PDB file of C-alpha atoms in Angstrom:
ATOM      1  CA  MET B   1      25.466 110.732 167.416  1.00 87.00           C
ATOM      2  CA  ASP B   2      23.088 113.148 168.873  1.00 92.00           C
ATOM      3  CA  LEU B   3      22.764 113.964 172.548  1.00 95.00           C
ATOM      4  CA  PHE B   4      19.346 116.005 173.094  1.00 94.00           C
ATOM      5  CA  LEU B   5      18.399 118.305 175.808  1.00 96.00           C
ATOM      6  CA  PHE B   6      14.926 118.973 175.700  1.00 94.00           C
ATOM      7  CA  ARG B   7      12.210 120.958 177.580  1.00 94.00           C
ATOM      8  CA  SER B   8       8.650 121.968 177.233  1.00 92.00           C
ATOM      9  CA  PRO B   9       5.916 122.875 180.106  1.00 91.00           C
ATOM     10  CA  ALA B  10       3.815 120.012 179.106  1.00 88.00           C
ATOM     11  CA  GLU B  11       6.608 117.279 178.737  1.00 88.00           C
ATOM     12  CA  GLY B  12       9.136 118.517 181.135  1.00 93.00           C
ATOM     13  CA  PHE B  13      13.207 118.318 180.842  1.00 96.00           C
ATOM     14  CA  ARG B  14      14.686 115.323 179.350  1.00 95.00           C
ATOM     15  CA  ILE B  15      18.151 114.430 177.904  1.00 97.00           C
ATOM     16  CA  ILE B  16      18.080 111.780 175.027  1.00 95.00           C
ATOM     17  CA  LEU B  17      20.758 110.161 173.187  1.00 95.00           C
ATOM     18  CA  LEU B  18      20.254 108.949 169.909  1.00 91.00           C
ATOM     19  CA  GLY B  19      21.386 105.988 168.124  1.00 90.00           C
ATOM     20  CA  LEU B  20      22.898 105.762 164.630  1.00 89.00           C
ATOM     21  CA  GLY B  21      19.864 105.897 162.041  1.00 85.00           C
ATOM     22  CA  THR B  22      20.201 103.485 158.993  1.00 85.00           C
ATOM     23  CA  LEU B  23      16.235 104.196 158.117  1.00 81.00           C
ATOM     24  CA  PRO B  24      13.953 107.113 157.323  1.00 77.00           C
ATOM     25  CA  HIS B  25      13.063 109.702 160.352  1.00 67.00           C
ATOM     26  CA  GLU B  26       9.721 109.578 161.218  1.00 64.00           C
ATOM     27  CA  GLN B  27       7.686 112.379 161.480  1.00 60.00           C
ATOM     28  CA  ALA B  28       7.780 113.913 164.973  1.00 63.00           C
ATOM     29  CA  THR B  29       6.188 117.070 166.360  1.00 69.00           C
ATOM     30  CA  ILE B  30       8.145 119.676 168.514  1.00 73.00           C
ATOM     31  CA  PRO B  31       6.043 121.874 170.666  1.00 77.00           C
ATOM     32  CA  ILE B  32       5.654 125.542 169.835  1.00 82.00           C
ATOM     33  CA  ASP B  33       6.949 126.426 173.359  1.00 86.00           C
ATOM     34  CA  GLY B  34       9.818 123.634 173.453  1.00 89.00           C
ATOM     35  CA  VAL B  35      13.649 124.032 173.646  1.00 92.00           C
ATOM     36  CA  ILE B  36      16.144 121.669 172.012  1.00 92.00           C
ATOM     37  CA  PHE B  37      19.798 121.784 172.389  1.00 95.00           C
ATOM     38  CA  CYS B  38      21.829 119.241 170.680  1.00 93.00           C
ATOM     39  CA  ILE B  39      25.355 117.889 171.220  1.00 95.00           C
ATOM     40  CA  SER B  40      26.783 115.865 167.931  1.00 92.00           C
ATOM     41  CA  LEU B  41      29.352 113.458 168.837  1.00 92.00           C
ATOM     42  CA  LYS B  42      31.538 111.740 166.212  1.00 92.00           C
ATOM     43  CA  LEU B  43      31.785 107.898 166.583  1.00 94.00           C
ATOM     44  CA  LEU B  44      35.045 107.809 168.382  1.00 95.00           C
ATOM     45  CA  ALA B  45      33.498 110.108 171.033  1.00 95.00           C
ATOM     46  CA  ILE B  46      31.380 107.030 171.908  1.00 95.00           C
ATOM     47  CA  GLU B  47      34.102 104.928 173.047  1.00 96.00           C
ATOM     48  CA  TYR B  48      36.135 107.599 174.614  1.00 96.00           C
ATOM     49  CA  ILE B  49      33.754 110.222 176.096  1.00 95.00           C
ATOM     50  CA  LEU B  50      30.420 108.168 176.338  1.00 94.00           C
ATOM     51  CA  ASN B  51      32.400 104.964 177.221  1.00 94.00           C
ATOM     52  CA  GLU B  52      29.625 102.593 176.590  1.00 94.00           C
ATOM     53  CA  SER B  53      28.410 100.968 173.574  1.00 95.00           C
ATOM     54  CA  VAL B  54      25.103 102.302 171.687  1.00 95.00           C
ATOM     55  CA  ALA B  55      24.667  99.302 169.564  1.00 95.00           C
ATOM     56  CA  ASP B  56      21.685  98.577 171.102  1.00 95.00           C
ATOM     57  CA  ILE B  57      19.754 101.784 170.108  1.00 94.00           C
ATOM     58  CA  ILE B  58      20.258 101.594 166.708  1.00 92.00           C
ATOM     59  CA  ASN B  59      17.297 103.411 164.822  1.00 88.00           C
ATOM     60  CA  SER B  60      16.088 104.136 168.380  1.00 90.00           C
ATOM     61  CA  GLY B  61      17.032 106.283 171.443  1.00 92.00           C
ATOM     62  CA  LYS B  62      17.048 106.278 175.029  1.00 95.00           C
ATOM     63  CA  ILE B  63      16.203 108.797 178.016  1.00 95.00           C
ATOM     64  CA  LEU B  64      18.948 109.497 180.258  1.00 96.00           C
ATOM     65  CA  GLU B  65      19.419 110.633 183.546  1.00 96.00           C
ATOM     66  CA  HIS B  66      18.302 114.234 184.258  1.00 93.00           C
ATOM     67  CA  ASP B  67      21.671 115.418 185.657  1.00 95.00           C
ATOM     68  CA  PHE B  68      23.777 113.201 182.748  1.00 97.00           C
ATOM     69  CA  TRP B  69      27.317 114.914 182.577  1.00 96.00           C
ATOM     70  CA  GLY B  70      25.903 117.811 185.043  1.00 96.00           C
ATOM     71  CA  PHE B  71      23.372 119.243 182.764  1.00 97.00           C
ATOM     72  CA  SER B  72      20.072 120.663 183.960  1.00 96.00           C
ATOM     73  CA  GLU B  73      17.028 122.428 182.809  1.00 95.00           C
ATOM     74  CA  GLN B  74      18.486 125.709 183.900  1.00 96.00           C
ATOM     75  CA  ASP B  75      21.494 125.043 181.206  1.00 97.00           C
ATOM     76  CA  LEU B  76      18.813 125.583 178.418  1.00 96.00           C
ATOM     77  CA  GLN B  77      18.104 129.279 179.262  1.00 95.00           C
ATOM     78  CA  ASP B  78      20.910 130.797 177.233  1.00 96.00           C
ATOM     79  CA  PHE B  79      22.370 129.239 174.524  1.00 95.00           C
ATOM     80  CA  ASP B  80      25.987 130.888 174.619  1.00 96.00           C
ATOM     81  CA  TYR B  81      26.216 129.489 178.207  1.00 97.00           C
ATOM     82  CA  PHE B  82      25.197 126.067 177.157  1.00 97.00           C
ATOM     83  CA  ILE B  83      27.943 126.230 174.509  1.00 96.00           C
ATOM     84  CA  ASP B  84      30.657 127.145 176.750  1.00 97.00           C
ATOM     85  CA  LYS B  85      29.465 124.687 179.513  1.00 97.00           C
ATOM     86  CA  SER B  86      29.342 121.985 176.828  1.00 97.00           C
ATOM     87  CA  VAL B  87      32.834 122.797 175.559  1.00 96.00           C
ATOM     88  CA  GLN B  88      33.950 122.715 179.456  1.00 97.00           C
ATOM     89  CA  VAL B  89      32.429 119.181 180.034  1.00 96.00           C
ATOM     90  CA  LEU B  90      33.655 117.321 177.008  1.00 96.00           C
ATOM     91  CA  SER B  91      36.988 118.920 177.162  1.00 95.00           C
ATOM     92  CA  SER B  92      37.193 117.247 180.966  1.00 96.00           C
ATOM     93  CA  MET B  93      36.505 114.182 179.721  1.00 95.00           C
ATOM     94  CA  LEU B  94      38.961 113.725 176.827  1.00 94.00           C
ATOM     95  CA  PRO B  95      41.519 110.994 177.444  1.00 93.00           C
ATOM     96  CA  ALA B  96      44.947 111.458 177.730  1.00 92.00           C
ATOM     97  CA  THR B  97      45.813 109.213 174.794  1.00 94.00           C
ATOM     98  CA  ILE B  98      43.553 107.991 171.938  1.00 94.00           C
ATOM     99  CA  ASP B  99      44.214 104.268 169.799  1.00 95.00           C
ATOM    100  CA  ALA B 100      46.160 105.928 167.054  1.00 95.00           C
ATOM    101  CA  ARG B 101      44.826 102.960 164.813  1.00 95.00           C
ATOM    102  CA  LYS B 102      41.411 104.049 165.311  1.00 96.00           C
ATOM    103  CA  GLN B 103      42.038 107.781 165.249  1.00 96.00           C
ATOM    104  CA  LYS B 104      43.379 107.276 161.563  1.00 96.00           C
ATOM    105  CA  LEU B 105      40.791 104.825 160.776  1.00 96.00           C
ATOM    106  CA  PHE B 106      38.204 107.449 161.518  1.00 96.00           C
ATOM    107  CA  ASP B 107      40.241 110.381 159.954  1.00 96.00           C
ATOM    108  CA  LEU B 108      40.413 108.339 156.834  1.00 96.00           C
ATOM    109  CA  ILE B 109      36.684 107.624 156.888  1.00 94.00           C
ATOM    110  CA  TYR B 110      35.442 111.297 157.581  1.00 93.00           C
ATOM    111  CA  GLU B 111      37.949 112.865 155.024  1.00 93.00           C
ATOM    112  CA  SER B 112      36.761 110.677 152.531  1.00 90.00           C
ATOM    113  CA  LYS B 113      33.177 110.925 153.482  1.00 87.00           C
ATOM    114  CA  GLY B 114      32.481 107.154 153.543  1.00 87.00           C
ATOM    115  CA  THR B 115      34.014 106.378 149.921  1.00 87.00           C
ATOM    116  CA  ILE B 116      37.027 104.320 150.950  1.00 90.00           C
ATOM    117  CA  SER B 117      36.320 100.665 150.639  1.00 90.00           C
ATOM    118  CA  VAL B 118      36.413  98.841 153.940  1.00 93.00           C
ATOM    119  CA  SER B 119      39.261  96.346 152.486  1.00 94.00           C
ATOM    120  CA  GLU B 120      41.396  99.648 151.307  1.00 95.00           C
ATOM    121  CA  LEU B 121      41.034 101.077 155.070  1.00 95.00           C
ATOM    122  CA  SER B 122      42.026  97.982 156.309  1.00 95.00           C
ATOM    123  CA  GLU B 123      45.190  98.080 154.531  1.00 95.00           C
ATOM    124  CA  LYS B 124      45.999 101.673 155.477  1.00 96.00           C
ATOM    125  CA  VAL B 125      45.461 101.272 159.297  1.00 95.00           C
ATOM    126  CA  PHE B 126      46.762  97.681 159.704  1.00 94.00           C
ATOM    127  CA  TRP B 127      43.773  96.185 160.908  1.00 94.00           C
ATOM    128  CA  THR B 128      41.956  93.366 159.437  1.00 96.00           C
ATOM    129  CA  SER B 129      38.314  94.047 157.940  1.00 95.00           C
ATOM    130  CA  ARG B 130      37.058  91.399 160.235  1.00 95.00           C
ATOM    131  CA  GLN B 131      38.374  93.036 163.275  1.00 96.00           C
ATOM    132  CA  ILE B 132      37.160  96.501 162.080  1.00 96.00           C
ATOM    133  CA  ASN B 133      33.520  95.377 161.724  1.00 95.00           C
ATOM    134  CA  ARG B 134      33.333  93.637 164.646  1.00 96.00           C
ATOM    135  CA  TYR B 135      34.684  97.069 166.618  1.00 97.00           C
ATOM    136  CA  PHE B 136      31.771  98.693 164.593  1.00 96.00           C
ATOM    137  CA  ASN B 137      29.028  96.623 165.413  1.00 96.00           C
ATOM    138  CA  GLN B 138      30.249  95.939 169.160  1.00 96.00           C
ATOM    139  CA  TRP B 139      30.068  99.688 170.083  1.00 96.00           C
ATOM    140  CA  PHE B 140      27.946 101.486 167.253  1.00 95.00           C
ATOM    141  CA  GLY B 141      25.360  98.457 165.957  1.00 94.00           C
ATOM    142  CA  LEU B 142      26.276  98.298 162.423  1.00 94.00           C
ATOM    143  CA  SER B 143      28.959  97.283 159.934  1.00 94.00           C
ATOM    144  CA  LEU B 144      31.773  99.759 158.562  1.00 95.00           C
ATOM    145  CA  LYS B 145      29.742  99.588 155.145  1.00 91.00           C
ATOM    146  CA  VAL B 146      26.760 100.525 156.204  1.00 91.00           C
ATOM    147  CA  TYR B 147      28.235 103.649 158.187  1.00 92.00           C
ATOM    148  CA  SER B 148      30.509 104.610 155.050  1.00 90.00           C
ATOM    149  CA  ASN B 149      26.891 104.878 153.149  1.00 86.00           C
ATOM    150  CA  ILE B 150      25.307 106.679 155.674  1.00 86.00           C
ATOM    151  CA  LEU B 151      27.903 109.382 155.629  1.00 85.00           C
ATOM    152  CA  ARG B 152      28.168 109.167 151.523  1.00 83.00           C
ATOM    153  CA  PHE B 153      24.265 110.043 151.779  1.00 81.00           C
ATOM    154  CA  ARG B 154      25.127 112.906 154.094  1.00 79.00           C
ATOM    155  CA  ALA B 155      27.503 114.440 152.045  1.00 76.00           C
ATOM    156  CA  SER B 156      25.128 114.111 148.859  1.00 79.00           C
ATOM    157  CA  LEU B 157      22.416 116.369 150.724  1.00 76.00           C
ATOM    158  CA  ASP B 158      24.895 119.472 150.010  1.00 75.00           C
ATOM    159  CA  HIS B 159      25.069 118.343 146.369  1.00 75.00           C
ATOM    160  CA  ILE B 160      20.916 117.867 146.199  1.00 76.00           C
ATOM    161  CA  ALA B 161      20.553 121.231 148.224  1.00 75.00           C
ATOM    162  CA  GLN B 162      22.298 122.890 145.285  1.00 74.00           C
ATOM    163  CA  GLY B 163      19.675 121.634 142.901  1.00 76.00           C
ATOM    164  CA  LYS B 164      21.861 118.712 141.553  1.00 73.00           C
ATOM    165  CA  LEU B 165      19.678 115.671 141.033  1.00 75.00           C
ATOM    166  CA  PHE B 166      22.136 113.448 139.394  1.00 70.00           C
ATOM    167  CA  PRO B 167      25.046 111.617 141.128  1.00 64.00           C
ATOM    168  CA  ASP B 168      28.370 112.818 142.024  1.00 66.00           C
ATOM    169  CA  GLU B 169      31.699 110.334 141.442  1.00 56.00           C
ATOM    170  CA  HIS B 170      30.812 108.586 145.178  1.00 68.00           C
ATOM    171  CA  PHE B 171      27.550 107.018 143.084  1.00 69.00           C
ATOM    172  CA  PHE B 172      27.834 104.087 140.403  1.00 65.00           C
ATOM    173  CA  ASP B 173      25.414 105.558 138.255  1.00 73.00           C
ATOM    174  CA  GLN B 174      21.583 107.209 138.315  1.00 79.00           C
ATOM    175  CA  ASN B 175      19.817 104.563 139.670  1.00 79.00           C
ATOM    176  CA  HIS B 176      22.070 103.685 142.523  1.00 75.00           C
ATOM    177  CA  PHE B 177      22.170 107.260 143.704  1.00 77.00           C
ATOM    178  CA  ILE B 178      18.177 107.388 143.853  1.00 76.00           C
ATOM    179  CA  LYS B 179      18.265 104.311 145.518  1.00 79.00           C
ATOM    180  CA  GLU B 180      20.546 105.049 148.117  1.00 76.00           C
ATOM    181  CA  ILE B 181      18.814 108.445 148.550  1.00 77.00           C
ATOM    182  CA  LYS B 182      15.619 107.063 149.222  1.00 79.00           C
ATOM    183  CA  LYS B 183      16.747 104.516 151.514  1.00 78.00           C
ATOM    184  CA  PHE B 184      18.131 106.786 153.983  1.00 75.00           C
ATOM    185  CA  SER B 185      15.366 109.647 153.528  1.00 76.00           C
ATOM    186  CA  GLY B 186      12.329 107.671 152.479  1.00 77.00           C
ATOM    187  CA  VAL B 187      12.036 109.720 149.258  1.00 76.00           C
ATOM    188  CA  VAL B 188      13.830 110.266 145.866  1.00 78.00           C
ATOM    189  CA  PRO B 189      16.222 113.335 145.449  1.00 76.00           C
ATOM    190  CA  LYS B 190      13.572 115.476 143.681  1.00 77.00           C
ATOM    191  CA  GLU B 191      11.237 115.043 146.616  1.00 77.00           C
ATOM    192  CA  LEU B 192      13.793 115.811 149.225  1.00 73.00           C
ATOM    193  CA  LEU B 193      14.827 118.943 147.156  1.00 71.00           C
ATOM    194  CA  LYS B 194      11.317 120.331 147.648  1.00 74.00           C
ATOM    195  CA  ASN B 195      11.893 119.756 151.465  1.00 63.00           C
ATOM    196  CA  LYS B 196       8.053 119.097 151.468  1.00 49.00           C
ATOM    197  CA  ASN B 197       6.507 120.162 154.979  1.00 45.00           C
ATOM    198  CA  ASP B 198       9.941 120.725 156.324  1.00 47.00           C
ATOM    199  CA  ARG B 199      10.308 117.143 156.429  1.00 47.00           C
ATOM    200  CA  PHE B 200      14.193 117.716 156.098  1.00 46.00           C
ATOM    201  CA  ILE B 201      14.698 120.764 157.948  1.00 42.00           C
ATOM    202  CA  LEU B 202      18.442 120.300 158.239  1.00 46.00           C
ATOM    203  CA  LEU B 203      18.929 120.116 154.277  1.00 40.00           C
ATOM    204  CA  SER B 204      20.275 123.587 154.151  1.00 38.00           C
ATOM    205  CA  SER B 205      22.504 123.428 156.936  1.00 38.00           C
ATOM    206  CA  LEU B 206      24.329 120.204 155.961  1.00 36.00           C
ATOM    207  CA  THR B 207      26.671 121.934 153.732  1.00 36.00           C
ATOM    208  CA  SER B 208      30.539 121.495 152.867  1.00 35.00           C
ATOM    209  CA  LYS B 209      32.786 123.495 155.159  1.00 35.00           C
TER     210      LYS B 209
END
């Protein structure tokens, strides 16, 4: 989940929350004199920090109040200051406790990069598949399986950025690999690697750590 703080002379200051995306991104234009800072949140933060469902903005977004979380246009003047303030703001909202079952669920999802099946996750966290999917649909607007596919796609970007246009162990075969990449990016792996017209400018930054 991405929270964008944007400013430009023509469009002024805006804070925008983008929902999860299951479709290829549409082409967008960023003003040459615009400034954009972004805070990316993992899904558990939606419930425990944002404290509201984002199911209604799947594949879309919404404009928030100008003073959301105490941010303002002046915060975009210095990136280091923005980082420090963001850390303070988020730290102040961290809950005293988090449901251990949910924490384990998301730890497993992220560690596996979406490759663990829903049924296996259910067994490991002692939470039925039906309950897990109800939770995901209620809070995020999609099923766990769809979200796992998105994570697997994002993990494959590092693979593609290295020029490896064949599936790794997370895909059944070449056809499955190509189909999944095209479903989320809009193009086949070969075209994605070209980064044509900077369409996927984040490709080089999504590397494994």
